[in-house]
Amino acid sequence: MTPMSPLPVTKAVIPAAGLGTRFLPATKAQPKEMLPLVDKPAIQYVVEEAVRAGIDDILIITGRAKRSLEDHFDRNFELEYYLAERGKSEELAEVQALAEIADIHYVRQGEPLGLGHAVSVARKHVGDHPFAVLLGDDIMDQRSRVLEAMIATHMERGSSVVAVKEVPTDELSSYGCIKPEAIDGVAAELVKILDIVEKPDPADAPSNMAVMGRYVLTPEIFDALDEVKPGVGGEIQLTDAIGILLQRQEVLGYCFTDGRYDIGRKIDYLQATVQMALERDDLGPAFEDFLVRLVRERGLLGDT
Ligand code: G1P
């Protein structure tokens, strides 16, 4: 059922059409994907991750306020002139490199009908090729090789591959959740997905393995998306289309543990910002000193 020699994965789709209501008022006039983590907008981490995995063609699905996204990955001659004049060569190189990072395309979702619908509008651009989907609420550490490993798995087996991670039971209702089955003779990180449910009640969840916003999908997903009826929240869910796909061809879960930052909610976003700042060579040590001082001053560790 799956193709004999899988095509390489050179395209990625990044849905960025959500309204970002959890981050209002910051997202009133800019997409949430432009919120910075330390000094880079979230979407830049996602684009860089795709590029690291060998992808050079990126389709960003936008909604309203797409202008800043486009501007971010475009030349800015005025700024470049200013930086060049003042001899700020490092900043200049960084700004220029952003416009060369990949072939970036934009398409509008039109109506916000859900993640599955956002992916379906990529059909024409993606064509008859496997492709990656990267969701911006999940940011991967620069050292993460999850997407590369997922693409390598697709190349070996021709299957769609979904990134999954174990989460506590009380968090399952925020995620797609899979029913995994071990496969003999393959790497332990890989499981066969027997079923997938969007945002289950934890009592009914098929396991604690939750979908983490990285997918490598075969183009057959588009037919499945056409068939899907509105699901959780009245939206066209990608999870439901994957549920149809796995009845027709093998869909694998790639299990990983580390290197993922959640930025979907304010508290997660704050935690991710702190963690990422601590990881930075240029900021980490000074920031750590500050945090230690803060903890002491506020007596956060009690008397111990
Ligand atoms: C989406 C998907 C869900 C997945 C999650 C990962 O949900 O629908 O299956 O587990 O991303 O972040 P959202 O966070 O958009 O509600």
Coordinates of C-alpha atoms and ligand atoms in Angstrom, one line a residue:
M1 CA 0.0 0.0 0.0
T2 CA 2.9 2.3 0.7
P3 CA 5.1 3.5 -2.1
M4 CA 8.1 1.2 -2.8
S5 CA 10.7 4.0 -2.8
P6 CA 9.6 6.9 -0.8
L7 CA 10.3 10.4 -2.1
P8 CA 12.5 12.7 0.0
V9 CA 10.8 15.2 2.2
T10 CA 11.8 18.6 1.0
K11 CA 8.6 20.6 1.9
A12 CA 7.2 21.7 5.2
V13 CA 3.9 23.3 6.1
I14 CA 3.7 25.6 9.1
P15 CA 0.2 26.5 10.1
A16 CA 0.2 30.1 11.5
A17 CA -3.4 31.2 11.1
G18 CA -4.6 30.9 14.6
L19 CA -6.0 33.9 16.4
G20 CA -3.7 33.5 19.4
T21 CA -6.4 34.5 21.8
R22 CA -4.5 33.0 24.8
F23 CA -1.9 35.8 24.3
L24 CA -4.1 38.8 23.9
P25 CA -3.5 41.7 23.9
A26 CA 0.0 40.9 22.5
T27 CA -1.6 39.1 19.6
K28 CA -4.1 41.8 18.7
A29 CA -2.1 43.2 15.9
Q30 CA 0.5 40.5 15.3
P31 CA 0.4 36.7 14.9
K32 CA 1.4 34.8 18.0
E33 CA 4.1 33.1 15.9
M34 CA 5.9 36.5 16.1
L35 CA 6.1 36.5 19.9
P36 CA 9.8 36.4 20.8
L37 CA 11.5 33.7 22.7
V38 CA 14.6 35.6 24.1
D39 CA 15.4 37.5 20.8
K40 CA 13.9 35.5 18.0
P41 CA 10.3 35.2 17.0
A42 CA 8.9 31.7 17.7
I43 CA 8.4 31.0 14.0
Q44 CA 12.1 31.5 13.3
Y45 CA 12.9 28.5 15.6
V46 CA 10.4 26.4 13.7
V47 CA 11.7 27.4 10.3
E48 CA 15.4 26.8 11.4
E49 CA 14.4 23.4 12.7
A50 CA 12.9 22.5 9.3
V51 CA 16.0 23.7 7.5
R52 CA 18.3 21.7 9.8
A53 CA 16.3 18.6 8.8
G54 CA 17.0 19.2 5.1
I55 CA 13.8 21.0 4.1
D56 CA 14.2 24.0 1.8
D57 CA 10.7 24.8 0.8
I58 CA 8.4 26.1 3.5
L59 CA 4.7 27.0 3.1
I60 CA 3.4 29.1 5.9
I61 CA -0.4 29.0 6.3
T62 CA -1.4 32.5 7.4
G63 CA -4.5 34.2 8.6
R64 CA -4.9 37.8 9.3
A65 CA -1.9 40.0 10.1
K66 CA 0.5 38.0 8.0
R67 CA 2.5 41.1 7.1
S68 CA 5.0 40.9 9.9
L69 CA 5.7 37.2 9.1
E70 CA 6.5 38.0 5.5
D71 CA 8.6 41.0 6.5
H72 CA 10.6 38.9 8.9
F73 CA 11.8 36.5 6.2
D74 CA 12.3 39.2 3.6
R75 CA 15.1 41.7 2.9
N76 CA 14.9 45.0 4.7
F77 CA 17.1 47.4 2.8
E78 CA 16.7 50.4 5.1
L79 CA 17.7 48.3 8.1
E80 CA 20.6 46.7 6.2
Y81 CA 21.8 50.1 5.1
Y82 CA 21.7 51.4 8.7
L83 CA 23.5 48.4 10.1
A84 CA 26.2 48.6 7.3
E85 CA 26.7 52.3 7.9
R86 CA 27.4 51.7 11.6
G87 CA 29.6 48.7 11.0
K88 CA 27.3 46.3 12.8
S89 CA 28.4 43.4 10.6
E90 CA 27.2 40.6 12.7
E91 CA 23.7 41.9 13.0
L92 CA 23.7 42.7 9.2
A93 CA 24.8 39.1 8.4
E94 CA 22.0 37.8 10.6
V95 CA 19.3 39.9 9.1
Q96 CA 20.4 39.1 5.6
A97 CA 20.7 35.4 6.2
L98 CA 17.0 35.4 7.3
A99 CA 15.9 36.3 3.8
E100 CA 17.9 33.4 2.4
I101 CA 17.1 30.7 4.9
A102 CA 14.7 28.8 2.7
D103 CA 12.2 29.2 -0.1
I104 CA 9.3 30.5 1.9
H105 CA 5.7 30.7 0.5
Y106 CA 2.5 32.0 2.1
V107 CA -1.1 31.0 1.6
R108 CA -4.1 32.2 3.4
Q109 CA -6.4 29.8 5.2
G110 CA -9.4 32.0 4.5
E111 CA -11.7 30.8 7.3
P112 CA -10.3 29.5 10.6
L113 CA -11.9 26.0 10.4
G114 CA -9.2 24.1 12.3
L115 CA -5.7 22.7 12.0
G116 CA -6.8 20.0 9.6
H117 CA -8.3 22.6 7.3
A118 CA -5.2 24.7 7.5
V119 CA -3.1 21.7 6.3
S120 CA -5.6 21.0 3.6
V121 CA -5.0 24.4 2.0
A122 CA -1.4 23.2 1.4
R123 CA -2.5 20.5 -1.1
K124 CA -1.8 22.4 -4.3
H125 CA 1.7 23.5 -3.1
V126 CA 2.7 20.1 -1.7
G127 CA 1.4 18.1 -4.6
D128 CA 2.0 14.4 -4.6
H129 CA 4.9 14.4 -2.2
P130 CA 5.4 13.5 1.4
F131 CA 5.8 16.6 3.6
A132 CA 6.4 17.7 7.1
V133 CA 4.0 19.7 9.3
L134 CA 5.5 21.7 12.2
L135 CA 3.2 23.4 14.7
G136 CA 4.5 26.6 16.3
D137 CA 3.3 25.8 19.9
D138 CA 6.0 23.2 20.1
I139 CA 9.5 24.5 19.9
M140 CA 12.4 22.1 19.6
D141 CA 15.8 22.6 21.2
Q142 CA 18.4 23.3 18.5
R143 CA 20.1 20.0 19.3
S144 CA 16.9 18.0 18.8
R145 CA 17.1 15.6 15.9
V146 CA 13.5 14.4 16.1
L147 CA 12.4 15.8 12.7
E148 CA 15.5 14.3 11.0
A149 CA 14.8 10.9 12.6
M150 CA 11.1 11.1 11.5
I151 CA 12.1 11.9 7.9
A152 CA 14.7 9.0 8.0
T153 CA 11.9 6.7 9.2
H154 CA 9.7 7.8 6.4
M155 CA 12.4 7.2 3.9
E156 CA 12.9 3.6 5.3
R157 CA 9.3 2.6 5.5
G158 CA 7.3 5.0 3.3
S159 CA 4.9 5.6 6.2
S160 CA 3.6 8.8 7.8
V161 CA 5.3 9.5 11.1
V162 CA 3.9 11.4 14.0
A163 CA 6.0 12.7 16.9
V164 CA 4.7 11.5 20.3
K165 CA 5.8 12.0 23.9
E166 CA 4.5 10.7 27.2
V167 CA 2.6 13.3 29.2
P168 CA 0.9 13.2 32.6
T169 CA -2.7 11.9 32.5
D170 CA -4.2 15.3 33.5
E171 CA -2.6 16.9 30.4
L172 CA -3.9 14.4 27.9
S173 CA -7.0 16.4 27.1
S174 CA -4.8 19.1 25.6
Y175 CA -3.4 16.8 22.9
G176 CA -4.0 14.2 20.3
C177 CA -3.4 10.9 21.9
I178 CA -2.4 7.6 20.3
K179 CA -2.9 3.9 20.8
P180 CA 0.6 2.5 20.2
E181 CA 1.7 -1.0 19.4
A182 CA 5.3 -2.2 19.6
I183 CA 6.8 -3.3 16.3
D184 CA 9.3 -6.2 16.2
G185 CA 12.7 -5.6 14.8
V186 CA 12.7 -1.9 14.6
A187 CA 14.2 0.9 16.8
A188 CA 12.5 1.1 20.2
E189 CA 11.4 4.7 19.5
L190 CA 9.0 3.6 16.8
V191 CA 5.5 2.3 17.4
K192 CA 2.7 1.5 15.1
I193 CA -0.3 3.8 15.7
L194 CA -3.5 1.7 15.9
D195 CA -5.8 4.6 16.8
I196 CA -5.6 8.3 17.5
V197 CA -8.0 10.6 19.3
E198 CA -8.1 14.3 19.6
K199 CA -8.2 15.8 23.1
P200 CA -9.6 12.8 24.9
D201 CA -11.1 12.7 28.3
P202 CA -8.2 11.3 30.3
A203 CA -10.5 8.4 31.4
D204 CA -11.0 7.3 27.8
A205 CA -7.5 8.1 26.5
P206 CA -5.9 5.1 24.7
S207 CA -2.5 5.8 26.3
N208 CA -0.4 8.5 27.8
M209 CA 1.4 9.1 24.5
A210 CA 0.5 12.5 23.2
V211 CA 1.1 14.1 19.7
M212 CA 3.7 16.8 19.8
G213 CA 3.2 19.0 16.7
R214 CA 5.7 17.3 14.3
Y215 CA 4.3 15.2 11.5
V216 CA 5.7 13.7 8.3
L217 CA 2.7 12.9 6.2
T218 CA 2.2 11.1 2.9
P219 CA 0.1 13.0 0.4
E220 CA -2.8 10.6 1.0
I221 CA -3.6 12.7 4.0
F222 CA -5.3 15.2 1.7
D223 CA -8.0 12.8 0.7
A224 CA -8.5 11.9 4.3
L225 CA -8.8 15.6 5.2
D226 CA -11.5 15.9 2.5
E227 CA -13.5 13.2 4.2
V228 CA -13.1 14.4 7.7
K229 CA -16.2 15.9 9.4
P230 CA -15.8 18.6 12.1
G231 CA -14.6 17.1 15.3
V232 CA -13.5 18.5 18.7
G233 CA -14.5 22.2 18.9
G234 CA -16.4 21.9 15.7
E235 CA -13.1 22.1 13.8
I236 CA -11.6 20.0 11.0
Q237 CA -9.0 18.1 13.0
L238 CA -5.7 16.8 11.5
T239 CA -5.9 14.1 14.2
D240 CA -9.1 12.8 12.7
A241 CA -7.7 12.7 9.2
I242 CA -4.7 10.7 10.5
G243 CA -7.2 8.4 12.1
I244 CA -8.6 7.7 8.6
L245 CA -5.1 7.4 7.1
L246 CA -4.0 4.7 9.5
Q247 CA -6.8 2.5 8.3
R248 CA -5.3 2.7 4.8
Q249 CA -1.6 2.7 5.4
E250 CA 1.0 2.3 8.1
V251 CA 1.3 5.4 10.4
L252 CA 4.1 5.3 12.9
G253 CA 4.7 7.2 16.2
Y254 CA 8.2 8.4 16.8
C255 CA 8.6 8.5 20.6
F256 CA 10.9 11.1 22.1
T257 CA 11.5 12.5 25.6
D258 CA 13.7 15.6 25.6
G259 CA 14.2 18.9 23.9
R260 CA 10.7 20.2 23.5
Y261 CA 9.5 23.5 24.8
D262 CA 5.7 24.1 25.0
I263 CA 4.8 27.7 24.3
G264 CA 1.0 27.2 23.9
R265 CA 0.0 28.9 27.2
K266 CA 1.4 31.9 29.0
I267 CA 2.9 29.8 31.8
D268 CA 4.5 27.4 29.4
Y269 CA 5.8 30.4 27.3
L270 CA 7.4 31.9 30.4
Q271 CA 9.0 28.6 31.3
A272 CA 10.3 28.1 27.8
T273 CA 11.7 31.6 27.8
V274 CA 13.6 31.1 31.0
Q275 CA 14.9 27.7 29.9
M276 CA 16.0 29.0 26.6
A277 CA 17.7 32.0 28.1
L278 CA 19.6 29.7 30.5
E279 CA 20.8 27.6 27.5
R280 CA 22.3 30.6 25.7
D281 CA 26.1 31.0 26.0
D282 CA 25.9 34.7 25.8
L283 CA 23.1 35.2 28.3
G284 CA 22.9 32.0 30.4
P285 CA 25.5 32.7 33.1
A286 CA 24.3 36.2 33.9
F287 CA 20.7 35.2 33.8
E288 CA 21.4 32.3 36.1
D289 CA 23.0 34.7 38.6
F290 CA 20.0 36.8 38.4
L291 CA 17.6 33.9 39.0
V292 CA 19.7 32.7 42.0
R293 CA 19.6 36.2 43.5
L294 CA 15.9 36.5 42.9
V295 CA 15.2 33.2 44.5
R296 CA 17.2 34.1 47.6
E297 CA 15.8 37.6 47.8
R298 CA 12.3 36.3 47.7
G299 CA 13.0 33.5 50.1
L300 CA 11.6 31.1 47.6
L301 CA 13.6 28.1 49.0
G302 CA 12.4 28.8 52.6
D303 CA 15.1 28.2 55.2
T304 CA 16.9 25.4 53.5
Ligands
G1P1 C1 -2.8 20.5 18.1 C2 -3.3 19.2 17.7 C3 -3.1 18.1 18.8 C4 -1.6 18.1 19.2 C5 -1.2 19.5 19.6 C6 0.3 19.6 19.9 O1 -3.6 21.0 19.2 O2 -4.7 19.3 17.3 O3 -3.4 16.9 18.3 O4 -1.4 17.2 20.2 O5 -1.5 20.5 18.6 O6 0.8 20.8 20.3 P1 -3.7 22.5 19.7 O7 -2.6 22.7 20.6 O8 -3.6 23.3 18.4 O9 -5.0 22.6 20.4

